[in-house]
PDB file of C-alpha atoms in Angstrom:
ATOM      1  CA  UNK A1330     -51.061 109.657  11.139  1.00 38.00           C
ATOM      2  CA  UNK A1331     -48.318 108.720  13.752  1.00 34.00           C
ATOM      3  CA  UNK A1332     -46.551 106.784  11.199  1.00 32.00           C
ATOM      4  CA  UNK A1333     -46.704 109.836   8.623  1.00 31.00           C
ATOM      5  CA  UNK A1334     -45.243 112.031  11.211  1.00 28.00           C
ATOM      6  CA  UNK A1335     -42.511 109.567  11.880  1.00 30.00           C
ATOM      7  CA  UNK A1336     -41.754 109.356   8.263  1.00 31.00           C
ATOM      8  CA  UNK A1337     -41.597 113.127   7.830  1.00 29.00           C
ATOM      9  CA  UNK A1338     -39.287 113.351  10.884  1.00 33.00           C
ATOM     10  CA  UNK A1339     -36.995 110.582   9.634  1.00 34.00           C
ATOM     11  CA  UNK A1340     -36.750 112.191   6.218  1.00 36.00           C
ATOM     12  CA  UNK A1341     -36.016 115.611   7.766  1.00 37.00           C
ATOM     13  CA  UNK A1342     -33.222 114.110   9.801  1.00 41.00           C
ATOM     14  CA  UNK A1343     -31.707 112.311   6.948  1.00 41.00           C
ATOM     15  CA  UNK A1344     -31.941 115.409   4.772  1.00 37.00           C
ATOM     16  CA  UNK A1345     -30.139 117.465   7.493  1.00 41.00           C
ATOM     17  CA  UNK A1346     -27.307 114.923   7.789  1.00 47.00           C
ATOM     18  CA  UNK A1347     -27.072 114.562   3.902  1.00 47.00           C
ATOM     19  CA  UNK A1348     -26.857 118.288   3.628  1.00 46.00           C
ATOM     20  CA  UNK A1349     -24.036 118.439   6.343  1.00 62.00           C
ATOM     21  CA  UNK A1350     -21.941 115.840   4.457  1.00 59.00           C
ATOM     22  CA  UNK A1351     -22.438 117.624   1.079  1.00 78.00           C
ATOM     23  CA  UNK A1352     -20.689 120.697   2.434  1.00 93.00           C
ATOM     24  CA  UNK A1353     -17.079 121.886   1.714  1.00 96.00           C
ATOM     25  CA  UNK A1354     -14.314 121.630   4.087  1.00 97.00           C
ATOM     26  CA  UNK A1355     -11.405 124.001   3.819  1.00 97.00           C
ATOM     27  CA  UNK A1356      -8.301 122.633   5.602  1.00 97.00           C
ATOM     28  CA  UNK A1357      -4.908 123.891   6.191  1.00 96.00           C
ATOM     29  CA  UNK A1358      -2.120 121.564   6.957  1.00 93.00           C
ATOM     30  CA  UNK A1359       1.686 121.114   6.947  1.00 86.00           C
ATOM     31  CA  UNK A1360       3.296 119.966   3.711  1.00 81.00           C
ATOM     32  CA  UNK A1361       3.552 116.322   3.333  1.00 78.00           C
ATOM     33  CA  UNK A1362       1.676 115.364   6.598  1.00 83.00           C
ATOM     34  CA  UNK A1363       0.222 111.900   5.997  1.00 85.00           C
ATOM     35  CA  UNK A1364      -2.029 111.861   8.874  1.00 85.00           C
ATOM     36  CA  UNK A1365      -3.707 115.089   7.679  1.00 88.00           C
ATOM     37  CA  UNK A1366      -4.220 113.547   4.313  1.00 88.00           C
ATOM     38  CA  UNK A1367      -5.724 110.460   5.803  1.00 92.00           C
ATOM     39  CA  UNK A1368      -8.234 112.577   7.861  1.00 95.00           C
ATOM     40  CA  UNK A1369      -9.085 114.413   4.624  1.00 94.00           C
ATOM     41  CA  UNK A1370      -9.766 110.961   3.047  1.00 94.00           C
ATOM     42  CA  UNK A1371     -11.975 110.140   6.033  1.00 94.00           C
ATOM     43  CA  UNK A1372     -13.944 113.344   5.419  1.00 96.00           C
ATOM     44  CA  UNK A1373     -14.166 112.678   1.755  1.00 96.00           C
ATOM     45  CA  UNK A1374     -15.596 109.188   2.487  1.00 95.00           C
ATOM     46  CA  UNK A1375     -18.147 110.565   4.613  1.00 95.00           C
ATOM     47  CA  UNK A1376     -19.289 112.852   1.629  1.00 96.00           C
ATOM     48  CA  UNK A1377     -17.614 115.990   2.317  1.00 97.00           C
ATOM     49  CA  UNK A1378     -15.836 117.994  -0.391  1.00 96.00           C
ATOM     50  CA  UNK A1379     -12.317 118.976   0.820  1.00 96.00           C
ATOM     51  CA  UNK A1380     -10.103 121.891  -0.314  1.00 96.00           C
ATOM     52  CA  UNK A1381      -6.759 121.514   1.057  1.00 95.00           C
ATOM     53  CA  UNK A1382      -4.070 124.068   1.474  1.00 94.00           C
ATOM     54  CA  UNK A1383      -0.428 123.186   2.633  1.00 94.00           C
ATOM     55  CA  UNK A1384       0.991 126.058   4.584  1.00 94.00           C
ATOM     56  CA  UNK A1385       4.122 126.580   6.741  1.00 92.00           C
ATOM     57  CA  UNK A1386       3.763 126.207  10.629  1.00 91.00           C
ATOM     58  CA  UNK A1387       3.503 129.953  11.189  1.00 94.00           C
ATOM     59  CA  UNK A1388       0.646 130.446   8.725  1.00 94.00           C
ATOM     60  CA  UNK A1389      -1.271 127.496  10.330  1.00 95.00           C
ATOM     61  CA  UNK A1390      -0.672 128.868  13.740  1.00 95.00           C
ATOM     62  CA  UNK A1391      -1.950 132.177  12.584  1.00 96.00           C
ATOM     63  CA  UNK A1392      -5.118 130.614  11.245  1.00 96.00           C
ATOM     64  CA  UNK A1393      -5.730 128.789  14.413  1.00 96.00           C
ATOM     65  CA  UNK A1394      -5.406 132.100  16.363  1.00 96.00           C
ATOM     66  CA  UNK A1395      -7.722 133.849  13.835  1.00 96.00           C
ATOM     67  CA  UNK A1396     -10.412 131.261  14.273  1.00 97.00           C
ATOM     68  CA  UNK A1397     -10.443 131.269  18.120  1.00 97.00           C
ATOM     69  CA  UNK A1398      -8.811 127.909  18.655  1.00 97.00           C
ATOM     70  CA  UNK A1399      -7.298 127.825  22.155  1.00 97.00           C
ATOM     71  CA  UNK A1400      -3.637 126.709  22.249  1.00 95.00           C
ATOM     72  CA  UNK A1401      -4.391 123.710  24.532  1.00 95.00           C
ATOM     73  CA  UNK A1402      -6.959 122.558  21.978  1.00 96.00           C
ATOM     74  CA  UNK A1403      -4.534 122.614  19.082  1.00 95.00           C
ATOM     75  CA  UNK A1404      -3.704 119.637  16.738  1.00 94.00           C
ATOM     76  CA  UNK A1405      -1.911 119.247  13.294  1.00 91.00           C
ATOM     77  CA  UNK A1406      -4.334 120.577  10.779  1.00 95.00           C
ATOM     78  CA  UNK A1407      -7.382 123.139  10.955  1.00 96.00           C
ATOM     79  CA  UNK A1408     -10.372 123.075   9.075  1.00 97.00           C
ATOM     80  CA  UNK A1409     -13.508 125.310   8.454  1.00 98.00           C
ATOM     81  CA  UNK A1410     -16.984 123.856   7.362  1.00 98.00           C
ATOM     82  CA  UNK A1411     -20.306 125.484   7.757  1.00 97.00           C
ATOM     83  CA  UNK A1412     -18.812 128.507   9.564  1.00 96.00           C
ATOM     84  CA  UNK A1413     -17.229 126.150  12.232  1.00 98.00           C
ATOM     85  CA  UNK A1414     -13.592 125.547  13.024  1.00 98.00           C
ATOM     86  CA  UNK A1415     -12.677 121.753  12.978  1.00 98.00           C
ATOM     87  CA  UNK A1416      -9.272 121.474  14.739  1.00 97.00           C
ATOM     88  CA  UNK A1417      -7.498 118.103  14.314  1.00 93.00           C
ATOM     89  CA  UNK A1418      -8.576 114.478  13.910  1.00 94.00           C
ATOM     90  CA  UNK A1419     -12.463 115.012  14.602  1.00 97.00           C
ATOM     91  CA  UNK A1420     -14.503 112.180  13.350  1.00 96.00           C
ATOM     92  CA  UNK A1421     -16.956 113.008  10.389  1.00 96.00           C
ATOM     93  CA  UNK A1422     -19.923 111.807  12.480  1.00 96.00           C
ATOM     94  CA  UNK A1423     -19.262 114.462  15.043  1.00 97.00           C
ATOM     95  CA  UNK A1424     -18.939 117.129  12.345  1.00 98.00           C
ATOM     96  CA  UNK A1425     -22.267 115.941  11.094  1.00 97.00           C
ATOM     97  CA  UNK A1426     -23.764 116.356  14.664  1.00 97.00           C
ATOM     98  CA  UNK A1427     -22.101 119.809  15.027  1.00 98.00           C
ATOM     99  CA  UNK A1428     -23.624 120.949  11.580  1.00 97.00           C
ATOM    100  CA  UNK A1429     -27.159 119.326  12.568  1.00 96.00           C
ATOM    101  CA  UNK A1430     -27.295 120.910  16.109  1.00 97.00           C
ATOM    102  CA  UNK A1431     -25.783 124.323  15.150  1.00 97.00           C
ATOM    103  CA  UNK A1432     -24.451 125.464  18.614  1.00 97.00           C
ATOM    104  CA  UNK A1433     -23.353 128.955  19.166  1.00 97.00           C
ATOM    105  CA  UNK A1434     -19.655 128.006  19.248  1.00 98.00           C
ATOM    106  CA  UNK A1435     -16.341 128.374  17.454  1.00 98.00           C
ATOM    107  CA  UNK A1436     -16.258 124.683  16.555  1.00 98.00           C
ATOM    108  CA  UNK A1437     -14.748 121.274  17.596  1.00 98.00           C
ATOM    109  CA  UNK A1438     -11.182 120.053  18.605  1.00 97.00           C
ATOM    110  CA  UNK A1439      -9.674 116.685  19.075  1.00 96.00           C
ATOM    111  CA  UNK A1440      -6.482 118.076  20.800  1.00 95.00           C
ATOM    112  CA  UNK A1441      -3.167 116.556  20.104  1.00 91.00           C
ATOM    113  CA  UNK A1442      -3.077 113.667  17.655  1.00 89.00           C
ATOM    114  CA  UNK A1443      -5.117 110.942  19.576  1.00 88.00           C
ATOM    115  CA  UNK A1444      -4.234 107.243  18.548  1.00 86.00           C
ATOM    116  CA  UNK A1445      -7.156 105.651  16.876  1.00 85.00           C
ATOM    117  CA  UNK A1446      -8.738 108.775  15.667  1.00 88.00           C
ATOM    118  CA  UNK A1447      -9.484 109.235  11.907  1.00 88.00           C
ATOM    119  CA  UNK A1448      -6.074 109.608  10.216  1.00 86.00           C
ATOM    120  CA  UNK A1449      -4.243 108.296  13.278  1.00 87.00           C
ATOM    121  CA  UNK A1450      -4.643 104.584  12.570  1.00 81.00           C
ATOM    122  CA  UNK A1451      -6.311 101.823  14.368  1.00 72.00           C
ATOM    123  CA  UNK A1452      -3.683 101.264  17.092  1.00 70.00           C
ATOM    124  CA  UNK A1453      -4.462  98.360  19.458  1.00 71.00           C
ATOM    125  CA  UNK A1454      -3.147 100.747  22.293  1.00 71.00           C
ATOM    126  CA  UNK A1455      -5.478 103.438  21.456  1.00 82.00           C
ATOM    127  CA  UNK A1456      -7.405 105.038  24.269  1.00 85.00           C
ATOM    128  CA  UNK A1457     -10.730 106.767  24.202  1.00 92.00           C
ATOM    129  CA  UNK A1458     -10.465 110.353  23.514  1.00 94.00           C
ATOM    130  CA  UNK A1459     -12.475 113.467  23.954  1.00 96.00           C
ATOM    131  CA  UNK A1460     -13.794 115.995  21.248  1.00 98.00           C
ATOM    132  CA  UNK A1461     -14.211 119.362  22.654  1.00 98.00           C
ATOM    133  CA  UNK A1462     -16.773 122.100  21.758  1.00 98.00           C
ATOM    134  CA  UNK A1463     -14.909 125.407  21.690  1.00 98.00           C
ATOM    135  CA  UNK A1464     -17.030 128.313  23.078  1.00 97.00           C
ATOM    136  CA  UNK A1465     -16.874 131.736  21.665  1.00 96.00           C
ATOM    137  CA  UNK A1466     -15.103 132.859  24.762  1.00 96.00           C
ATOM    138  CA  UNK A1467     -12.381 130.259  24.401  1.00 95.00           C
ATOM    139  CA  UNK A1468     -13.721 127.864  26.925  1.00 97.00           C
ATOM    140  CA  UNK A1469     -14.053 124.023  26.081  1.00 97.00           C
ATOM    141  CA  UNK A1470     -16.291 121.322  27.143  1.00 98.00           C
ATOM    142  CA  UNK A1471     -16.600 117.730  26.211  1.00 98.00           C
ATOM    143  CA  UNK A1472     -18.880 117.486  23.131  1.00 98.00           C
ATOM    144  CA  UNK A1473     -18.368 113.628  22.859  1.00 97.00           C
ATOM    145  CA  UNK A1474     -15.976 110.942  24.087  1.00 96.00           C
ATOM    146  CA  UNK A1475     -14.860 108.570  21.141  1.00 94.00           C
ATOM    147  CA  UNK A1476     -14.104 104.947  21.674  1.00 88.00           C
ATOM    148  CA  UNK A1477     -11.381 103.981  19.176  1.00 74.00           C
ATOM    149  CA  UNK A1478     -12.317 101.452  16.436  1.00 67.00           C
ATOM    150  CA  UNK A1479     -10.606  98.118  17.378  1.00 58.00           C
ATOM    151  CA  UNK A1480     -11.106  96.937  13.852  1.00 57.00           C
TER     152      UNK A1480
END
């Protein structure tokens, strides 16, 4: 009986994550930004469908404000998936976790453009970086600390 319950729990967990990766990500980015396109490729490799729109700086900034992304959490591109904002180079695994946990929040942010994050290369000098959970009141807290992939 215990093994049957374990199998059901594992199936439910895998179905939840597969459902997350099967979702569509709508992303706005600056025209020709290669790191943004590399992040998009990272999300596609994780199973997400991505719709990308290249906009000017003012339109992207307005979108960030509309979504409730605080200025100190900003990065180069902004996405929406499953009703959550994803700001910057957030790893797909953390987007999966966000969609599985469904916190009452605006979304996630990887402020700035952390070296070693998806789309920002596997720089030997990369440092760990924090991915923040953005509260609906604009507050932030660490959702996860990411160790860069050293290859």
